[in-house]
Coordinates of C-alpha atoms in Angstrom, one line a residue:
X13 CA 103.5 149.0 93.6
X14 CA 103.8 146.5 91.2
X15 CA 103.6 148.0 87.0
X16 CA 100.4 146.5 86.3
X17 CA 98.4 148.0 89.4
X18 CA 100.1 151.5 89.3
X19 CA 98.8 151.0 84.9
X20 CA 95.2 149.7 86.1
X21 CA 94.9 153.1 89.0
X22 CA 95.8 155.3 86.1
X23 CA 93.5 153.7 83.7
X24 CA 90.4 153.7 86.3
X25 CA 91.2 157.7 87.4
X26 CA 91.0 158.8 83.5
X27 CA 88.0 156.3 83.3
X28 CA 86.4 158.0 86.2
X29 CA 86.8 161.5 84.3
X30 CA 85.0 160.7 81.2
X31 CA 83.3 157.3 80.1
X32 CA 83.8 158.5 76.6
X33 CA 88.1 158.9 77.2
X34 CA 87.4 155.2 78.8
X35 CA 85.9 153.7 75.9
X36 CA 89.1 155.4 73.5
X37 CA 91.9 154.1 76.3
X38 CA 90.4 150.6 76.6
X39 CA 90.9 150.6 72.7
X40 CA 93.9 151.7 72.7
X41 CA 95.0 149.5 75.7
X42 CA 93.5 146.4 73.5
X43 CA 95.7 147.5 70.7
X44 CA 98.6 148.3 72.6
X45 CA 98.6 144.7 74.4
X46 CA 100.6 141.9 73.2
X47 CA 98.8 139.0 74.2
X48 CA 101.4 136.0 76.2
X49 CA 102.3 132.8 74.5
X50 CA 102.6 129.0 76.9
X51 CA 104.5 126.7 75.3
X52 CA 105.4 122.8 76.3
X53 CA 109.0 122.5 76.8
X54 CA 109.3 118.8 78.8
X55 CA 108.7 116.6 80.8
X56 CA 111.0 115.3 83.6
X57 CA 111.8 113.3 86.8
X58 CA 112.1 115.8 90.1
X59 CA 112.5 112.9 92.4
X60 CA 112.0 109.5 92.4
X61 CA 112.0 106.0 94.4
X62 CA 111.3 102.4 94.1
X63 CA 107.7 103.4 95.3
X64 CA 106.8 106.2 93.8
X65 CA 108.0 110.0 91.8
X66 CA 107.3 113.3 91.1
X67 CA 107.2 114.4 87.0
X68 CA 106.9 117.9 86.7
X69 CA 105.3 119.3 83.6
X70 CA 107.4 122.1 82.5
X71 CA 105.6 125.3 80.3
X72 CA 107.0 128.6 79.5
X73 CA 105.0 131.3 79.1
X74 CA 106.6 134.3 77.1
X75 CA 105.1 137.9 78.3
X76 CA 106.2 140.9 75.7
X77 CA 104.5 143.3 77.5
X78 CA 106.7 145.9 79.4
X79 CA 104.6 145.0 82.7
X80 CA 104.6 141.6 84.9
X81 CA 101.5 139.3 85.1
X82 CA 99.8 137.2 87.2
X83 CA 98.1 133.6 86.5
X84 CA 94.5 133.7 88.1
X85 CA 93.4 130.6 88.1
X86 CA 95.2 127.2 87.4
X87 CA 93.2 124.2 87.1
X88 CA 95.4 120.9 86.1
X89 CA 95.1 117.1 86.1
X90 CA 97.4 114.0 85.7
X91 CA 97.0 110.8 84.7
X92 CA 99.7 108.1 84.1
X93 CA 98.3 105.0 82.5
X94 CA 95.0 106.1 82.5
X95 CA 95.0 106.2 86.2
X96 CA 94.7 109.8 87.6
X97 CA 97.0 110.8 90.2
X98 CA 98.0 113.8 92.6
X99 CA 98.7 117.0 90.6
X100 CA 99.8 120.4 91.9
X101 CA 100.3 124.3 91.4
X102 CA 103.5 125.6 90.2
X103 CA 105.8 126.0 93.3
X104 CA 107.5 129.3 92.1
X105 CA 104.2 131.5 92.1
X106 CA 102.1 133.1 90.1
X107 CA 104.3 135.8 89.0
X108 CA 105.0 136.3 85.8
X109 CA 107.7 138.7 84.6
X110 CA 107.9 141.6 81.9
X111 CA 109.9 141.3 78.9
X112 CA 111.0 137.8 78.7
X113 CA 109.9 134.4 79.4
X114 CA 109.0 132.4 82.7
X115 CA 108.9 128.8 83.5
X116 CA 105.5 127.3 84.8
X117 CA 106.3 124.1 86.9
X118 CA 103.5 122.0 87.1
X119 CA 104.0 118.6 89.3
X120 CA 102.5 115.7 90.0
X121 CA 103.0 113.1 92.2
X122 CA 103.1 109.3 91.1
X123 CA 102.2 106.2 94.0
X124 CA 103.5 103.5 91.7
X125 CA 101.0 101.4 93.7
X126 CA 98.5 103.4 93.0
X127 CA 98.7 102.9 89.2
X128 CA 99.2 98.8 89.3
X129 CA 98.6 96.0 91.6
X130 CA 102.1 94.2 91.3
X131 CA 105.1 97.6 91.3
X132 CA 108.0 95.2 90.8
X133 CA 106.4 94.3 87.4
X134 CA 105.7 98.5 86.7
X135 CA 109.9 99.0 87.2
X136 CA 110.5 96.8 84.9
X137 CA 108.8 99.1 82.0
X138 CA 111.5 101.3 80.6
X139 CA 108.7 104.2 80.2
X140 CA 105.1 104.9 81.5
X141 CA 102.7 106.6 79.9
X142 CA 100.9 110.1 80.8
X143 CA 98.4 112.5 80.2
X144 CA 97.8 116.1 81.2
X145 CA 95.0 118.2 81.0
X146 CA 93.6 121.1 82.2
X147 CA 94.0 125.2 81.8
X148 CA 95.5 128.3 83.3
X149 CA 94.3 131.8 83.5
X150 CA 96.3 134.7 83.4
X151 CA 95.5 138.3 84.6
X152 CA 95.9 141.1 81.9
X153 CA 95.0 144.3 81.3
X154 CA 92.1 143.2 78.9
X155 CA 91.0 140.4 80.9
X156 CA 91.5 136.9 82.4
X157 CA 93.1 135.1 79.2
X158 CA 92.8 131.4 79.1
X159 CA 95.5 128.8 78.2
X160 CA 94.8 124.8 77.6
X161 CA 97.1 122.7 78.8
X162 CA 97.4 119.3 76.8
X163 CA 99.6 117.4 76.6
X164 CA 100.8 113.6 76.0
X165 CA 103.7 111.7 76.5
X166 CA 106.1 109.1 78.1
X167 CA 108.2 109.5 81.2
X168 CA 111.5 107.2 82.5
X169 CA 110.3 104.5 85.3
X170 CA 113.4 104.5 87.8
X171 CA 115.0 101.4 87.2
X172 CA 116.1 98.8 90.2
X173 CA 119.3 99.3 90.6
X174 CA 122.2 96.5 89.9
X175 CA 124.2 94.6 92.6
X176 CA 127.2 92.7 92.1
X177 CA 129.7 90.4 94.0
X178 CA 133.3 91.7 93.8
X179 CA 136.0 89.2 94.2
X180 CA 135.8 88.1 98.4
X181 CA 139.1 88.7 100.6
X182 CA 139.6 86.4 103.7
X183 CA 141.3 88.6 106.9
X184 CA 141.2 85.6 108.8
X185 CA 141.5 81.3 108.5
X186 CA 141.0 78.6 111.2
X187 CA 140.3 75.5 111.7
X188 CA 136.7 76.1 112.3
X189 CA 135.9 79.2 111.1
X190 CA 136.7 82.0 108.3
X191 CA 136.3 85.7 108.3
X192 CA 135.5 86.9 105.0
X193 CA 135.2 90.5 104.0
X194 CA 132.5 90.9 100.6
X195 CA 132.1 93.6 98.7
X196 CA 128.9 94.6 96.8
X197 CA 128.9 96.8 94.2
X198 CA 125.3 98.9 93.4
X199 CA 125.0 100.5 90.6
X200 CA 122.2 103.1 89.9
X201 CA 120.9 102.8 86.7
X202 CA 118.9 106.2 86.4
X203 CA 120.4 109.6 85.6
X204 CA 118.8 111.0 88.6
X205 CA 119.5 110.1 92.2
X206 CA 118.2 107.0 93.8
X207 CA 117.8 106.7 97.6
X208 CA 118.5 102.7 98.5
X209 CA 117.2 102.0 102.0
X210 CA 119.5 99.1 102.1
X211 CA 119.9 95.4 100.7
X212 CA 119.6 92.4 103.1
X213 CA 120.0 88.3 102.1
X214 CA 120.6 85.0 103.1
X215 CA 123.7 84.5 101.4
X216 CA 125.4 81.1 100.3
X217 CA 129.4 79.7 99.6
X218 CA 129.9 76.9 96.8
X219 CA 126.1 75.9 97.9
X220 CA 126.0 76.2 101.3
X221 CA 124.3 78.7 103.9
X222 CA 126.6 81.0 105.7
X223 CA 124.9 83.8 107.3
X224 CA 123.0 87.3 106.2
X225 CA 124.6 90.4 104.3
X226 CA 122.7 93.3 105.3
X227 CA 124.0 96.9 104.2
X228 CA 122.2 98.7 106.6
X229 CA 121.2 102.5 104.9
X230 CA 122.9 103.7 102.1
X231 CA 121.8 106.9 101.4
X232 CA 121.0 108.2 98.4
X233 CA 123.2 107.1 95.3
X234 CA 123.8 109.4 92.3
X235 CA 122.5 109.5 89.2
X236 CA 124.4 107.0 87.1
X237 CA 126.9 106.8 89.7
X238 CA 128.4 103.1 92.0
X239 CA 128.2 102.9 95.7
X240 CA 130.6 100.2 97.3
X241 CA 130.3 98.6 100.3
X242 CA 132.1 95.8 102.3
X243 CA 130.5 93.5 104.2
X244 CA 132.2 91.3 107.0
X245 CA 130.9 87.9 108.0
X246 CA 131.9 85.2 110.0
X247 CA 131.5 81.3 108.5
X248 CA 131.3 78.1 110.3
X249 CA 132.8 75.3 108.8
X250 CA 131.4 73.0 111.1
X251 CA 127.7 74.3 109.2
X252 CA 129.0 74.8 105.5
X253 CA 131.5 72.0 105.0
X254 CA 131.7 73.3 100.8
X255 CA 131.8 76.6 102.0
X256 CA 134.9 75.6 103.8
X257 CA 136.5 73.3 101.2
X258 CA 136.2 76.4 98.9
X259 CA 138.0 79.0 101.5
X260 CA 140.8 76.7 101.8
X261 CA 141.3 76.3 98.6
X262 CA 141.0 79.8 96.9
X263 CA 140.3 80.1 93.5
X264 CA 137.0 80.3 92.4
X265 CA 133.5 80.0 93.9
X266 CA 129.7 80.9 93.6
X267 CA 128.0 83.2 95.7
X268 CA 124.2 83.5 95.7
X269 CA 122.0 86.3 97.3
X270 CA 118.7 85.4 98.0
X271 CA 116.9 88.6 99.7
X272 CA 115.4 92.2 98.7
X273 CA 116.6 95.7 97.7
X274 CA 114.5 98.3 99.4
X275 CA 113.9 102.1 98.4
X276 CA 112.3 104.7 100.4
X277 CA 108.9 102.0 101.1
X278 CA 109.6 99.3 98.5
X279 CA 111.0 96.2 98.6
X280 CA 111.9 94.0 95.4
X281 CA 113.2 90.7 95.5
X282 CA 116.9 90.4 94.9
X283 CA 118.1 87.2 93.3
X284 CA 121.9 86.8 92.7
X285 CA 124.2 84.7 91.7
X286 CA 127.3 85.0 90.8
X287 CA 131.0 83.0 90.6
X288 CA 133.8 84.9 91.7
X289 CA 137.3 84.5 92.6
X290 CA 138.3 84.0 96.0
X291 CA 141.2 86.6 97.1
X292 CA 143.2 84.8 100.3

């Protein structure tokens, strides 16, 4: 039996006994109590996509008191740019231990559609702003004591991560045709993970229209951390006569990207362009 029941029996059986012992131990009890401290200790990023995150609120509460507590009643709202959004409990429990200090985890979760009509022009913001508000109760000894919970602040948007051309190989030369291997490079930007659905474009040699790069899934990429990937494609010359001129010739050349980047349910436009040097 948890410490603070097995304190509360006790306290109702000498109750029971004598109302005027009652009176003397509930003043005691009120004396003897050292009432919990909450205090804000940050804001952060759990998860987070092109479409939308989760910022949890982090409070700690510290509890002197020889005996664990319990929060009775939480009641907590979110609002990032004015717009309120979906707010939960703390997913540890309720539990709060003796002697030391416990974390209160209090998340939210953030549609970035839900908070502006256009989201590619929202990822562009290096930080968004929020507000919490609200209250928690916590079970004692003396009573139900009530905290506020206010707070204001900025969080990181997740920021699109960056794609770039690395220098083309050819593996194979014809008269008619070329197979060229390229290699993208994406960086994520964030110090959190990322996931990137995948990248798909038209893509165009020196000028001229040679086919679609498409990824396919990548996975999730790490938090400040560079996924490659290598993309064969097959190009006409008999379509992309500068295209072909440039692969015979080596050196250098510009590649463009026309097409989107896509995380978890977003898509944003991807525009590159890019000269590189043409490995034969």
């Amino acid at each position: 039996m948890p410490t603070m029941k097995r304190f509360a029996l006790v306290l109702f059986a000498l109750c029971f006994t004598t109302l005027a012992g009652c009176a003397g131990l509930q003043s005691a009890l009120k004396k003897a109590f050292k009432k919990p401290t909450l205090t804000f200790k940050t804001a952060r990023l759990s998860s987070a996509s092109l479409s939308d995150a989760t910022v949890d609120l982090v409070y700690e509460v510290n509890n002197p008191n020889g005996f664990g507590l319990e929060l009775a009643s939480v009641d907590y709202s979110f609002f990032v740019e004015g717009k309120q959004v979906v707010a939960g409990k703390p997913r540890k429990g309720l539990n709060l231990k003796a002697n030391g200090r416990s974390e209160l985890v209090f998340p939210a979760n953030v549609r970035f559609a839900d908070i502006v009509p256009v989201v590619e022009t929202f990822l562009n913001k290096d930080r968004a702003a929020y507000k919490a508000q609200g209250s928690v109760g916590v079970q004692t000894p003396i009573g139900v004591l009530s905290f506020p919970l206010q707070k204001e602040g900025a969080f990181d948007v997740p920021k699109i991560p960056q794609v770039a051309f690395q220098p083309p190989r050819i593996t194979n030369i014809g008269l008619t045709s070329a197979t060229v291997e390229f290699p993208l490079a994406i960086t994520n930007r964030n110090s959190f993970p990322l996931p990137v659905a995948g990248i798909t474009g038209a893509l165009k040699v020196a000028g001229a229209d040679v086919g679609t790069l498409s990824t396919g899934n990548l996975g999730m990429l790490d938090g400040s951390g560079t996924k490659q990937v290598t993309l064969p494609l097959t190009i006409n010359f008999a379509r992309a006569a500068s295209a072909a001129v440039a692969l015979r010739s080596g050196g250098n050349a510009k590649l463009s990207l026309d097409g989107k980047l896509t995380s978890d349910s977003q898509s944003v436009p991807l525009n590159l362009s890019q000269l590189v040097n043409i490995v034969k």
